[in-house]
Short mmCIF file of C-alpha atoms in Angstrom, two decimals:
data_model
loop_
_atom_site.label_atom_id
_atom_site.label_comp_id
_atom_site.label_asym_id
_atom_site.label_seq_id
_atom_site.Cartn_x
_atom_site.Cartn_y
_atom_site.Cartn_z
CA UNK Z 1 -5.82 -16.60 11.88
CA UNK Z 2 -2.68 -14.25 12.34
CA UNK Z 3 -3.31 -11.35 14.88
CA UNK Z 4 -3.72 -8.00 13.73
CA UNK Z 5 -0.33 -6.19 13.91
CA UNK Z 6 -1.81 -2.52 13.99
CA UNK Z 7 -5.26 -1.52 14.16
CA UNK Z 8 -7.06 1.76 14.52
CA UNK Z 9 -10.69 3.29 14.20
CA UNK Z 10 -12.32 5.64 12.03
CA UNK Z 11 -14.55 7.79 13.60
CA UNK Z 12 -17.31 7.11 10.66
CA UNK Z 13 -15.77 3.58 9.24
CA UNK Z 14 -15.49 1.49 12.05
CA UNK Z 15 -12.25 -0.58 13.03
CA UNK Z 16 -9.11 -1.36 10.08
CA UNK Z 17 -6.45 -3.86 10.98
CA UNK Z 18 -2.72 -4.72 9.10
CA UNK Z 19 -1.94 -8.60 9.29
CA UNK Z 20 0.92 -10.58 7.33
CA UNK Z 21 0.09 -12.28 4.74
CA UNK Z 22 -0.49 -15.95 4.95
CA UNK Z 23 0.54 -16.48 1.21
CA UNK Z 24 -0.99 -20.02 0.57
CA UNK Z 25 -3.84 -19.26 3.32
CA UNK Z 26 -4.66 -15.85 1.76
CA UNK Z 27 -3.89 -16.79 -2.07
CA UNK Z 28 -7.30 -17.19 -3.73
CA UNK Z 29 -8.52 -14.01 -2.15
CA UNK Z 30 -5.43 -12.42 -3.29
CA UNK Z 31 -5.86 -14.08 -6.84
CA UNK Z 32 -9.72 -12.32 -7.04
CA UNK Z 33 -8.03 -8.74 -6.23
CA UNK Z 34 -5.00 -8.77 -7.88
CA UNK Z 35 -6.46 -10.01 -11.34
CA UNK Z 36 -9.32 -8.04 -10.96
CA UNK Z 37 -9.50 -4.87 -13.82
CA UNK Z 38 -9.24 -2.48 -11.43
CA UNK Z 39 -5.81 -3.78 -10.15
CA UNK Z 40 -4.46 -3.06 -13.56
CA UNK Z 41 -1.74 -1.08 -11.91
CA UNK Z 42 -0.96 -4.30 -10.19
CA UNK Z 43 0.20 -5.88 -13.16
CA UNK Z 44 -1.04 -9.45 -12.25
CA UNK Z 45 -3.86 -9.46 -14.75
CA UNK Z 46 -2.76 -12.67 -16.86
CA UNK Z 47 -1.32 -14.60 -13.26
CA UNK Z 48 -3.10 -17.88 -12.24
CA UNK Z 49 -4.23 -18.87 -8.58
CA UNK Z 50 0.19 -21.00 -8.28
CA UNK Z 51 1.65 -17.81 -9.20
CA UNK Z 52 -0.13 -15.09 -6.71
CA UNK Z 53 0.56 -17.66 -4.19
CA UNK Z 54 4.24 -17.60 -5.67
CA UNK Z 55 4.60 -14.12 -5.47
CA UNK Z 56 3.48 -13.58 -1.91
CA UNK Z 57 5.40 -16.62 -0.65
CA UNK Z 58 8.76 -14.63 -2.38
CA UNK Z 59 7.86 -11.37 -0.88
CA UNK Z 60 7.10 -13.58 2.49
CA UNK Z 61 10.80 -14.51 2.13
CA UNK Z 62 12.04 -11.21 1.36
CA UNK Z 63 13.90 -9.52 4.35
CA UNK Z 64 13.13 -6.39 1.93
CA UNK Z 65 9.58 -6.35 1.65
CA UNK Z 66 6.44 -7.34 3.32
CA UNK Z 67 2.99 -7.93 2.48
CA UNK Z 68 0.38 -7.04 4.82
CA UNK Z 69 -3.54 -8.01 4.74
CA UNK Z 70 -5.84 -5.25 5.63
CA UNK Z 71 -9.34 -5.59 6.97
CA UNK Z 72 -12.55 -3.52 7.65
CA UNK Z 73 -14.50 -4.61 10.66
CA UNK Z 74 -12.85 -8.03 10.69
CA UNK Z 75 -13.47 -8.87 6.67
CA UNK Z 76 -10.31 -8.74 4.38
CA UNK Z 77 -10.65 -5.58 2.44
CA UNK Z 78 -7.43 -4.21 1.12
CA UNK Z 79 -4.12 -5.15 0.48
CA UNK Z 80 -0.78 -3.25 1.51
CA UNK Z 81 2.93 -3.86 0.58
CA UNK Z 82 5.94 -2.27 2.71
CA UNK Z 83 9.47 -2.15 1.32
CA UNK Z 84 12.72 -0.77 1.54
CA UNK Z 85 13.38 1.63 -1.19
CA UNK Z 86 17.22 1.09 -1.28
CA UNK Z 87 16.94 -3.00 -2.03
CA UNK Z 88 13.60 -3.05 -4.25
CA UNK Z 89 11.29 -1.45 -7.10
CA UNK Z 90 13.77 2.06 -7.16
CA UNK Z 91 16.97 1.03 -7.03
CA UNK Z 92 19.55 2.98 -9.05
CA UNK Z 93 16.24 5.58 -9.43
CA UNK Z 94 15.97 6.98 -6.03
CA UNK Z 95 18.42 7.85 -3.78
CA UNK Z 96 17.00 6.00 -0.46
CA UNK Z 97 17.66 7.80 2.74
CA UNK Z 98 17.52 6.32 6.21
CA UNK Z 99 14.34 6.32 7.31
CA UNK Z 100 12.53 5.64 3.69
CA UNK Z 101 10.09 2.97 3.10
CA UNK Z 102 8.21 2.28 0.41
CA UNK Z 103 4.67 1.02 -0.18
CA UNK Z 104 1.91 0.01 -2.26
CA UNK Z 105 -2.01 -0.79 -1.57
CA UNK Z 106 -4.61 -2.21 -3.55
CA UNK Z 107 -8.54 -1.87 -1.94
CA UNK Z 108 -10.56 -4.95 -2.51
CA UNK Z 109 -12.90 -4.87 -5.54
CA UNK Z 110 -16.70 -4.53 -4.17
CA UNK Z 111 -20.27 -3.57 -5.37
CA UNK Z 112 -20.97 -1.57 -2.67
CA UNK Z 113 -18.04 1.16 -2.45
CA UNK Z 114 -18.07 2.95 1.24
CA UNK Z 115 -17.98 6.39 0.73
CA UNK Z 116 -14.30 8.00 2.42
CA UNK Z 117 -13.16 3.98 2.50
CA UNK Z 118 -10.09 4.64 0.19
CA UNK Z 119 -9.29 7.33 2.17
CA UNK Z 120 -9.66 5.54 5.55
CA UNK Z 121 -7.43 2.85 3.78
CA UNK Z 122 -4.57 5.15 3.11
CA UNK Z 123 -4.82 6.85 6.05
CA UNK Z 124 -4.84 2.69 8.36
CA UNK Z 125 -1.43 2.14 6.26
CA UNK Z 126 -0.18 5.45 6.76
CA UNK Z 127 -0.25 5.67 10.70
CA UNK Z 128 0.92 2.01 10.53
CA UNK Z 129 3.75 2.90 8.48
CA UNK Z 130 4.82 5.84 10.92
CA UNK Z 131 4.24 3.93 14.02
CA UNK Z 132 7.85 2.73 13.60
CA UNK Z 133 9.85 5.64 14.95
CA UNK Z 134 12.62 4.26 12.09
CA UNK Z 135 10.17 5.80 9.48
CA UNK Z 136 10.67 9.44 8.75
CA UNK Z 137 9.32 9.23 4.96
CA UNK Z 138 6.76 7.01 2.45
CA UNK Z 139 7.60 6.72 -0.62
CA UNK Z 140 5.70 5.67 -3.53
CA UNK Z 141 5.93 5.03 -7.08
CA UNK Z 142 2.46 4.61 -8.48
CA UNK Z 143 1.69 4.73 -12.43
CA UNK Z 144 1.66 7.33 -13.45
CA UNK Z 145 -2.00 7.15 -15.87
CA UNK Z 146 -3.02 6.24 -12.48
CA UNK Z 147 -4.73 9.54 -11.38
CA UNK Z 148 -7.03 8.16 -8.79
CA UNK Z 149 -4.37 7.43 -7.00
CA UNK Z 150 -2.46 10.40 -7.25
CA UNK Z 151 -5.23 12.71 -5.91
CA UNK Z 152 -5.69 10.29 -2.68
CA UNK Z 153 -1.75 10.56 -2.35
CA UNK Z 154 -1.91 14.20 -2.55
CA UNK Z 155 -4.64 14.63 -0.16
CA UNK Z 156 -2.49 12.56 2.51
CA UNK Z 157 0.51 14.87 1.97
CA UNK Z 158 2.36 12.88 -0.98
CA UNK Z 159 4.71 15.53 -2.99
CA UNK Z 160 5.52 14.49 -6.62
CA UNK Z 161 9.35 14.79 -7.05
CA UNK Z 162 9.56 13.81 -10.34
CA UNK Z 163 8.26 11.27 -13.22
CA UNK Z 164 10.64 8.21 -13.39
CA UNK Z 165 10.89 5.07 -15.91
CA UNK Z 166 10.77 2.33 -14.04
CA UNK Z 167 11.03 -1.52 -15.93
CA UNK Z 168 7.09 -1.81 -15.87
CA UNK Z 169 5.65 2.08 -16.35
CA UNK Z 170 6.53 5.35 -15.79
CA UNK Z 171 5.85 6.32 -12.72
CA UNK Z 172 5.40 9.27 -10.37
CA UNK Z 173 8.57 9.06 -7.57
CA UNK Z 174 6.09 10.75 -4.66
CA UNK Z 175 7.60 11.02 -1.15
CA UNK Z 176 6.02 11.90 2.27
CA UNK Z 177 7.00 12.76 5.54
CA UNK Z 178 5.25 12.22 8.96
CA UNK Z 179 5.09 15.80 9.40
CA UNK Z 180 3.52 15.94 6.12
CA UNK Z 181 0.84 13.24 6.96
CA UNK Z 182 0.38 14.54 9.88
CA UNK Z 183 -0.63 18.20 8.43
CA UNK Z 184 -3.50 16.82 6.00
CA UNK Z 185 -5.19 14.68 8.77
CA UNK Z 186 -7.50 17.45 10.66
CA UNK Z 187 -11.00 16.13 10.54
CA UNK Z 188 -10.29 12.76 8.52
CA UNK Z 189 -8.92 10.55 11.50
#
């Protein structure tokens, strides 16, 4: 098992941890989230066990993007992907600066939802993401008929700049800063 490379506690939640991916280690988990109808966003509904394990073995490879494995109290609960906005998903759509990154994250499908876990999810990938001093701004690009989402972004300091087509959906281009993260964080940490 790959050591966590960040980890940090919730006052209420207990401990979340960021490890790589281990595609062909980690696939069939994967497989059971990312096909799952609540990842519909994900657009992996129709993909077999060989091609999750093909897609996170290509972003493995990617020197562009990164796939991280999240977990709550030790047991693999969420998924996050990290990637520069000037080689992949907004190319010719966003005008990268230095400093951008971009990410996704997908919480694990479960019968017994935690209240406050999403938000302790967002909030692990987050601080992660802005523990590199390189990283001045997050930005996202979530569906936009995907309004779950967009209230959790909002409520970690996301800003919608602007709806944008994007090969797959339209989407929401949403950027935040660390100084905007670190303004909605108050009693949540």
């Amino acid at each position: 098992m790959t050591t966590p490379l960040f980890t940090r506690t919730d006052t209420t939640l207990g401990d979340f941890s960021l490890r790589p991916v281990e595609p062909a280690a980690d696939a069939t988990l994967l497989h059971s989230w990312v096909t799952h109808p609540k990842a519909v966003f994900w657009l992996m509904q129709d993909f077999g066990l060989a091609a999750v394990e093909k897609e996170f073995t290509r972003i493995a490879a990617d020197p562009h993007h990164d796939a991280f494995l999240g977990l709550h109290n030790g047991t693999p609960a969420f998924l996050m992907e990290r990637y520069d906005p000037a080689h992949r998903e907004l190319v010719g759509i966003h005008a990268a600066a230095p400093g951008d990154v971009g990410m996704h994250f997908l919480t694990a499908p479960t019968a017994t939802p935690l209240h406050g876990f999403t938000r302790a999810v967002i909030t692990t990938v987050m601080e992660m993401l802005f523990t590199d001093p390189a990283t001045h701004r997050v930005v996202v690009e979530p569906d936009a008929r995907n309004t779950a989402v967009h209230a959790l972004n909002k409520a970690v300091g996301f800003e919608v700049l602007r709806t944008v087509s994007l090969p797959s959906k339209d989407a929401y281009l949403s950027t935040c800063t660390r100084d905007q993260f670190l303004a909605t964080q108050g009693d949540h940490r």
